[in-house]
Short mmCIF file of C-alpha atoms in Angstrom, two decimals:
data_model
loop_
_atom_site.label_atom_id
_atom_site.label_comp_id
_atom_site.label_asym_id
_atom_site.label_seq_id
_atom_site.Cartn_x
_atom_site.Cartn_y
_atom_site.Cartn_z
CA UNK A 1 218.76 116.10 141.77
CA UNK A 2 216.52 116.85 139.20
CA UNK A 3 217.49 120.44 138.94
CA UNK A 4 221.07 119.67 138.69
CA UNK A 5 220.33 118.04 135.16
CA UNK A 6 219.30 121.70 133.79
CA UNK A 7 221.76 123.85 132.35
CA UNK A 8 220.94 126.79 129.76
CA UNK A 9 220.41 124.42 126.93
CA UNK A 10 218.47 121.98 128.32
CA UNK A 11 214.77 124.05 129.81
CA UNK A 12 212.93 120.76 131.66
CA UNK A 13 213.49 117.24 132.51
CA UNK A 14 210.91 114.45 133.09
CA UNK A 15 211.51 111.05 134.86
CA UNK A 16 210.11 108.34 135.99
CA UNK A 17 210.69 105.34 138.05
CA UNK A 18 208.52 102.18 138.24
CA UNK A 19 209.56 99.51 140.26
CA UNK A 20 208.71 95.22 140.34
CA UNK A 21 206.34 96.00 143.43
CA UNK A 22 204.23 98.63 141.42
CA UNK A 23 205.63 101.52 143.47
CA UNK A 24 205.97 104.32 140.75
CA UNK A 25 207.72 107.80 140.89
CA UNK A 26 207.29 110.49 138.44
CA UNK A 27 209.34 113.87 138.57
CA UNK A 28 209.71 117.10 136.47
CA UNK A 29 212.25 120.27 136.55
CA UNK A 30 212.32 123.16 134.34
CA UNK A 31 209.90 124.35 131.93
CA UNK A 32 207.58 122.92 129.21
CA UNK A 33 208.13 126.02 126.86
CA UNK A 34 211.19 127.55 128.04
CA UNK A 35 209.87 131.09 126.32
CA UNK A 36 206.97 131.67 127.80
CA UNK A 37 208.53 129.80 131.02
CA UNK A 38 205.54 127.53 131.64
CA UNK A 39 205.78 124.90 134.28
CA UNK A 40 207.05 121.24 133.29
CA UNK A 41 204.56 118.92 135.14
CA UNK A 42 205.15 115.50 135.26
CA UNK A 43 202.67 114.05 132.78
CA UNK A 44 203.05 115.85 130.05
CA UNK A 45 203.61 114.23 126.71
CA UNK A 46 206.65 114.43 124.42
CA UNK A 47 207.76 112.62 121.11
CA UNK A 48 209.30 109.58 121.71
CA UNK A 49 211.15 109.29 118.29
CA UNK A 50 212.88 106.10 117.80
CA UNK A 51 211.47 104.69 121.40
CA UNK A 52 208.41 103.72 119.22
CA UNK A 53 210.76 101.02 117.88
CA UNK A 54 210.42 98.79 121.09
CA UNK A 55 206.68 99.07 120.42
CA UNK A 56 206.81 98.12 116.86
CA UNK A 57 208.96 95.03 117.83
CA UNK A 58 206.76 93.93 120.13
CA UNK A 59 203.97 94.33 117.69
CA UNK A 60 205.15 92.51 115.33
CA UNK A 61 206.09 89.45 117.71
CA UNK A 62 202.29 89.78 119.02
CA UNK A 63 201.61 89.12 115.53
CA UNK A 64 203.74 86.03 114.85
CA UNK A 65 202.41 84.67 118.29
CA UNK A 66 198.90 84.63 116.96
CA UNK A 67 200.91 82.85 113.51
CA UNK A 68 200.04 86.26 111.45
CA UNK A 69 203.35 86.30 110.03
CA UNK A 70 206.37 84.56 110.57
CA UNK A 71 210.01 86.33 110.97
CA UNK A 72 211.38 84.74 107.84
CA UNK A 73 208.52 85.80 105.72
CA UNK A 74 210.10 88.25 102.99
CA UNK A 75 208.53 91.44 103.63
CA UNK A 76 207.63 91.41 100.09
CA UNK A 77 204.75 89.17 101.22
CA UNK A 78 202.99 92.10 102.77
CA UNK A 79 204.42 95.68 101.77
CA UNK A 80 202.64 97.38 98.35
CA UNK A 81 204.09 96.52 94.78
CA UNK A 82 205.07 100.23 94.62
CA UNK A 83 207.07 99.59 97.56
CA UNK A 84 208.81 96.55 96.78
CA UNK A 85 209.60 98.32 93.34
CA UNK A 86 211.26 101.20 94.60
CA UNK A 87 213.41 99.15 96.57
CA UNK A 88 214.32 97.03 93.31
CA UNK A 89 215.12 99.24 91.68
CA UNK A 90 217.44 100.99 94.36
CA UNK A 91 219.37 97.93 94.29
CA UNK A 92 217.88 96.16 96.83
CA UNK A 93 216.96 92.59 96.89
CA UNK A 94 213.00 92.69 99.09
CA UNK A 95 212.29 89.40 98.50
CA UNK A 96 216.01 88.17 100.47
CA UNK A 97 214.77 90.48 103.39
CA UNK A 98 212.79 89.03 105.97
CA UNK A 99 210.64 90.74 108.73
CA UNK A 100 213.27 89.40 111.46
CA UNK A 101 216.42 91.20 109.25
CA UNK A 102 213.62 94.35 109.91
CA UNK A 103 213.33 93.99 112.99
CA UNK A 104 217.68 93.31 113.82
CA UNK A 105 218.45 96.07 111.73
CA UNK A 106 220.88 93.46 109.60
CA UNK A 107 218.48 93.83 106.30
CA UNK A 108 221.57 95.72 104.86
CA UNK A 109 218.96 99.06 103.99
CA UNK A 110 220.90 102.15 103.92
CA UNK A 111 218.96 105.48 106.30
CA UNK A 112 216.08 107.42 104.26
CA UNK A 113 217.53 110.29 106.83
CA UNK A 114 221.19 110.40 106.11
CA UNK A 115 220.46 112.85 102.94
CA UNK A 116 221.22 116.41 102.41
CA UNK A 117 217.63 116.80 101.11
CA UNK A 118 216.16 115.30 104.32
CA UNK A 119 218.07 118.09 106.27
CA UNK A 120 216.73 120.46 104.67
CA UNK A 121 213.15 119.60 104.31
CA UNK A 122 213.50 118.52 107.97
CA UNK A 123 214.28 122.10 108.83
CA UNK A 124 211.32 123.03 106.86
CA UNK A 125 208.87 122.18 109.61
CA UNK A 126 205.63 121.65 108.09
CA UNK A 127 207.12 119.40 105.31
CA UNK A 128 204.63 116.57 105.31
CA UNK A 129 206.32 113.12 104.55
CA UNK A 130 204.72 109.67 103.50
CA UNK A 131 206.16 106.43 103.92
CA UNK A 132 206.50 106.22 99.58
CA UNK A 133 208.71 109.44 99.56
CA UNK A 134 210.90 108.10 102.35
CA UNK A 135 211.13 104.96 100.73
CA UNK A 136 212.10 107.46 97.44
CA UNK A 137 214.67 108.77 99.19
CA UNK A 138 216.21 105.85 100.62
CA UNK A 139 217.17 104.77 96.82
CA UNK A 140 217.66 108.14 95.45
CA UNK A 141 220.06 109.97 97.76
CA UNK A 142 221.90 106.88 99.66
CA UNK A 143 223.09 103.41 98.57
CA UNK A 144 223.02 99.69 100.20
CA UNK A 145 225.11 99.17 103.27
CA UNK A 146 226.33 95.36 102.49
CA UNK A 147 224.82 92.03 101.92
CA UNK A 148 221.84 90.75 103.96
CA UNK A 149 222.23 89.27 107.45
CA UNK A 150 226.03 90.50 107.76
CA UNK A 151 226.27 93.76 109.42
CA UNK A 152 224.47 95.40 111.91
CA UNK A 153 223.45 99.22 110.48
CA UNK A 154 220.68 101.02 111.97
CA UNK A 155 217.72 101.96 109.33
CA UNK A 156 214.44 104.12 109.93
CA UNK A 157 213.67 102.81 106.67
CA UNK A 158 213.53 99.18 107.80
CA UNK A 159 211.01 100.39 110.76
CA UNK A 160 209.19 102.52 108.34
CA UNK A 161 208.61 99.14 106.62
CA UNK A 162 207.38 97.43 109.64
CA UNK A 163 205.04 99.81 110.41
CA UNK A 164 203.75 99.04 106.63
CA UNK A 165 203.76 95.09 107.16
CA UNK A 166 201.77 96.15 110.78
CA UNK A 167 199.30 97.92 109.10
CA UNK A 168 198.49 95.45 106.14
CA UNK A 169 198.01 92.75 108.36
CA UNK A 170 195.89 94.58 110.64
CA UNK A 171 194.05 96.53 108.76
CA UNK A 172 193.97 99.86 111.49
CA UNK A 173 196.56 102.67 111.17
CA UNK A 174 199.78 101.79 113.56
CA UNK A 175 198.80 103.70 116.35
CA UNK A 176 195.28 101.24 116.62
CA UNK A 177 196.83 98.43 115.70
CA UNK A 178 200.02 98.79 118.47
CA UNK A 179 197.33 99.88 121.45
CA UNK A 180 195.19 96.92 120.02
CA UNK A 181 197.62 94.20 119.92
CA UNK A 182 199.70 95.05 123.46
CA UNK A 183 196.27 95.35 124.92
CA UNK A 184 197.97 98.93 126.42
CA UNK A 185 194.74 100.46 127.99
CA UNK A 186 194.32 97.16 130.08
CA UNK A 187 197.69 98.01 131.33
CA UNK A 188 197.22 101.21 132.18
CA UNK A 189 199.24 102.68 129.78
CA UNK A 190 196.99 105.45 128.36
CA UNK A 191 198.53 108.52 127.06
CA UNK A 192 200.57 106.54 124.78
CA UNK A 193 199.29 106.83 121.18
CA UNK A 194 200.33 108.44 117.71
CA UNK A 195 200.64 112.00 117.03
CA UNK A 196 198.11 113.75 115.47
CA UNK A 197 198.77 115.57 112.32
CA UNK A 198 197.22 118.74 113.16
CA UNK A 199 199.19 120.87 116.07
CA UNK A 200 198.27 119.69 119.76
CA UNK A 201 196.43 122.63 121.24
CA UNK A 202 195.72 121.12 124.12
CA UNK A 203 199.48 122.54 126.12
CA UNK A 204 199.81 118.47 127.08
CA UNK A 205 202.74 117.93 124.69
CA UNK A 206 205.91 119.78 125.74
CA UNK A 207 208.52 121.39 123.46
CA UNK A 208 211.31 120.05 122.65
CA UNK A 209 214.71 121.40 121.12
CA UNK A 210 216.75 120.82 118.71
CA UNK A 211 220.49 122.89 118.43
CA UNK A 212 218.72 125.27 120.98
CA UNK A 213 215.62 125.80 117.99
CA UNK A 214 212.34 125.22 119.14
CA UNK A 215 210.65 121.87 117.07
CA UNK A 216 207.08 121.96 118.87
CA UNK A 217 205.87 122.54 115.21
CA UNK A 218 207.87 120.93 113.03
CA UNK A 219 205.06 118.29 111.47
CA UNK A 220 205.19 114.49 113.19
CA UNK A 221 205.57 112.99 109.70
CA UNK A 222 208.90 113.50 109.38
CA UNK A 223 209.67 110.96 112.04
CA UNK A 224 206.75 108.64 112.08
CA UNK A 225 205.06 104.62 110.24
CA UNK A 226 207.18 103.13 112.55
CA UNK A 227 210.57 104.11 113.06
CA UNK A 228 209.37 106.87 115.37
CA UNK A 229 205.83 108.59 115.85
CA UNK A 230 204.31 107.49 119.41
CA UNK A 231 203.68 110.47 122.07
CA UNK A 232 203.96 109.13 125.54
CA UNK A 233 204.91 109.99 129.30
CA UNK A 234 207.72 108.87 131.27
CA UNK A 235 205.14 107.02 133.53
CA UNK A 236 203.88 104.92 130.38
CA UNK A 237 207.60 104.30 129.25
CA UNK A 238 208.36 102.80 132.38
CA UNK A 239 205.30 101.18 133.04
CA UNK A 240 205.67 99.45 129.42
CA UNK A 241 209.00 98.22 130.11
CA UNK A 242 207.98 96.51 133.45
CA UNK A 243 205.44 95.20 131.71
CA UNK A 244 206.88 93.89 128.52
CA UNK A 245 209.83 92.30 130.92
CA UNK A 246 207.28 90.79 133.64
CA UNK A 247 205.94 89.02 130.83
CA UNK A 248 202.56 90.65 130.60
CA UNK A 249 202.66 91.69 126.59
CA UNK A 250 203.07 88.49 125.30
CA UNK A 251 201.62 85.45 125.53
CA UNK A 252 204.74 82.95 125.97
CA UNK A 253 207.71 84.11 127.90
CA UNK A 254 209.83 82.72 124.98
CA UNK A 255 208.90 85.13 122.89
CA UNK A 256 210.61 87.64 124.62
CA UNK A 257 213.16 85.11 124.89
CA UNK A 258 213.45 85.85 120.84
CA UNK A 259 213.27 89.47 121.41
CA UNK A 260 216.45 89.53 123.59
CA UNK A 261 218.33 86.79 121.61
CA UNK A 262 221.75 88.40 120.67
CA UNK A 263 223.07 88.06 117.64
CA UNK A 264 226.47 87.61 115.88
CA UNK A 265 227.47 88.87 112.59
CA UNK A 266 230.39 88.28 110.62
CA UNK A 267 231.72 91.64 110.69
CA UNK A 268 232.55 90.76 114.34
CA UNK A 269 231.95 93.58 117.17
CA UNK A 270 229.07 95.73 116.93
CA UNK A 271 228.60 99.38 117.99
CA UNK A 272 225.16 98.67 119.42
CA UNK A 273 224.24 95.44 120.76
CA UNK A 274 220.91 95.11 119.20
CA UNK A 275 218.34 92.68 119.56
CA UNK A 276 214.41 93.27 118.56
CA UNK A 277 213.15 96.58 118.66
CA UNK A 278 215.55 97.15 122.45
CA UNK A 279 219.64 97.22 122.91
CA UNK A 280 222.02 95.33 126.04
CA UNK A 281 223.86 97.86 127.77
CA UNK A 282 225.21 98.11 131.39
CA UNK A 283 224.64 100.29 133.97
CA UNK A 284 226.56 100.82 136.94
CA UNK A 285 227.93 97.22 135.98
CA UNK A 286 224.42 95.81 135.92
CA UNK A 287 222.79 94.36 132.16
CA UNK A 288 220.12 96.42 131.03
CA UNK A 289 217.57 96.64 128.13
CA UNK A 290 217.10 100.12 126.75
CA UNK A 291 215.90 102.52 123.78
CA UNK A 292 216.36 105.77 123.42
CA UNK A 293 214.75 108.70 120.81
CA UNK A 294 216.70 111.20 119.15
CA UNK A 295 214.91 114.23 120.78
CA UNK A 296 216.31 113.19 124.15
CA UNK A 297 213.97 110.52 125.63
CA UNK A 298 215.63 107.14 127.08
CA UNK A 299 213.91 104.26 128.64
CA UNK A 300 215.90 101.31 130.54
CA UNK A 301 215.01 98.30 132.78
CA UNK A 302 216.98 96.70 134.52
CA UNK A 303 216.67 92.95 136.29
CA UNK A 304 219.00 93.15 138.23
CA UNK A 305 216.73 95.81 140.54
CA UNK A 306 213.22 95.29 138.60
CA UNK A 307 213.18 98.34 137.72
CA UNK A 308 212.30 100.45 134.53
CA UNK A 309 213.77 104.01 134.49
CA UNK A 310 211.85 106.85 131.83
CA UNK A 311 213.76 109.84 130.94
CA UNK A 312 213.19 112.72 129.20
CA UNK A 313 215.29 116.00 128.12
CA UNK A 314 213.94 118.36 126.78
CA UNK A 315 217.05 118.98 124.45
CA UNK A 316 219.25 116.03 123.90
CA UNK A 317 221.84 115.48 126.37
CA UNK A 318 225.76 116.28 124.98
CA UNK A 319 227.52 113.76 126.99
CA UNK A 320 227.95 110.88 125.15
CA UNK A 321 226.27 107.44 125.89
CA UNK A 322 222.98 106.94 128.20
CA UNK A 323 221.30 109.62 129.56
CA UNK A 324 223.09 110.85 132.62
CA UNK A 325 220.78 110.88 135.21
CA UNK A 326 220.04 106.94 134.52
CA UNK A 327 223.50 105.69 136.19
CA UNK A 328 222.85 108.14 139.48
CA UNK A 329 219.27 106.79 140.26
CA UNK A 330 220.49 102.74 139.42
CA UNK A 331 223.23 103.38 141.86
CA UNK A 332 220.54 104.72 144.62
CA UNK A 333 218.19 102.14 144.26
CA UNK A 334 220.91 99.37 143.93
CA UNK A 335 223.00 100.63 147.30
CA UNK A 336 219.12 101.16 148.82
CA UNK A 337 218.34 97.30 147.87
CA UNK A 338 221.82 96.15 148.98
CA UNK A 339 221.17 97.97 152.99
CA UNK A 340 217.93 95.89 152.94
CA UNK A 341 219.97 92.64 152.34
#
């Protein structure tokens, strides 16, 4: 089945499926470079992009479990003056916005990315960003979406900030501080961690496309502090999921109670229906959890089966909505559960 996900676009596909019981399956098709036709193997690495966003959430909550922080804090408490400046004087109000507006994506902050000037620097692929010049960007090139707390719009920016409020507290870099506080080596998750600067020489981390162009070396910064940044493997994905929903990340099951909680707004109906750091969805008519990354990397669990499905394309799938191979392998499992009934 995995070969029937290929076409001349997309060179390899990577998934994995971890079930309640432990029982884990990992799969790959295609090729890791698709011009020198090398082999996709099944634990390669790949860039995660905005998937990093369910580990920042968690983060975060780790942190207000051990009373670090709390969710209404502004985030003015803990990101730099230069920071909080910037955002002043972009017409933002910081010290309104609280970590848990952040972490919702209802702080009302416009996308650092949604500028012609990020398009083209993005194409330019050794650019190397920092958090301040996003942050820059953010005020110079786009304006606020609406008032605090009202609307649902999705920012980078706002987990750009998160990563900052991570760090400060912490004092390690993200990467330390994320492996550190979900305790992920003690789960077994171990080839999850943040990219390098300098170019992986190593052949581990795949390529990955982008309108048919080759990004392998466009430089991590441009997605990274947060709103994207983590490499990983489908196996880890998965074997996060399971273990952030079988209650083995945090310390009290209500606090992922808090991390599902839905939430209403008064612009009615949302597009996405966010919670912390993870989106509801349904699959094959069953609810589901699920993040996915711009480069073409989706992870889901769903209760219904306990189980937590990893995918990765190597160039983003067209079709719109979840990855398509997610819906074919809930259905097997789910008519595979129901015959053992």
């Amino acid at each position: 089945d995995l070969d029937s996900e290929l076409i001349e676009n997309i060179p390899g596909i990577l998934v994995n499926i971890t079930t309640d019981n432990n029982t884990s399956w990992s799969g790959a098709s295609g090729f890791s470079d698709k011009d020198k036709k090398t082999k996709l193997l099944p634990n390669q690495t790949f860039r995660i992009a905005s998937v990093t966003k369910t580990f920042v959430a968690a983060t975060i909550l780790r942190l207000w479990e051990d009373k670090k922080l709390s969710l209404d804090d502004p985030i003015t408490k803990y990101i730099s003056e230069e920071h909080t400046d910037i955002l002043k004087n972009g017409g933002y109000n910081p010290d309104k916005i609280y970590i848990r507006h952040l972490l919702t994506h209802s702080s009302g902050l416009s996308e650092h990315t949604n500028s012609d000037k990020y398009k083209i620097e993005f194409m330019r692929t050794r650019h190397v960003w920092t958090r301040t010049e996003q942050l820059n960007d953010l005020v110079t090139y786009t304006k606020p979406i609406g008032a605090i707390n009202e609307q649902f719009s999705y920012s980078d920016t706002g987990y750009i900030l998160l990563g900052e409020i991570i760090e400060k507290i912490t004092g390690k870099s993200m990467g330390d501080a994320i492996s550190e506080q979900l305790q992920l080596k003690k789960l077994g998750i171990k080839d999850t961690y943040m990219e390098d600067f300098n170019v992986d020489s190593t052949g581990r981390r795949i390529h990955q496309y982008f309108e048919n162009g080759d990004t392998y070396y466009f430089h991590p910064s441009f997605d990274y502090y947060g709103g994207g940044g983590l490499l990983s493997t489908t196996y880890d994905l998965s074997g996060f999921y399971q273990s952030l929903f079988h209650h083995k990340i945090f310390h009290n099951q209500a606090t992922l109670d808090t991390m599902l909680a839905p939430i209403k707004y008064k612009s009615g109906q949302q597009a996405m229906d966010y919670r912390m750091g993870i989106w509801k969805i349904e699959v094959d008519g069953m609810t589901a959890y699920t993040h996915s990354g711009f480069w073409g990397t989706q992870v889901v669990y769903i209760p219904e089966i306990n189980t937590a499905i990893s995918v990765n394309y190597s160039q983003r799938w067209t079709k719109k909505g979840i990855a398509p191979i997610i819906p074919k392998i809930a259905l097997k499992i789910k008519k595979k559960n129901y015959k053992q009934l």
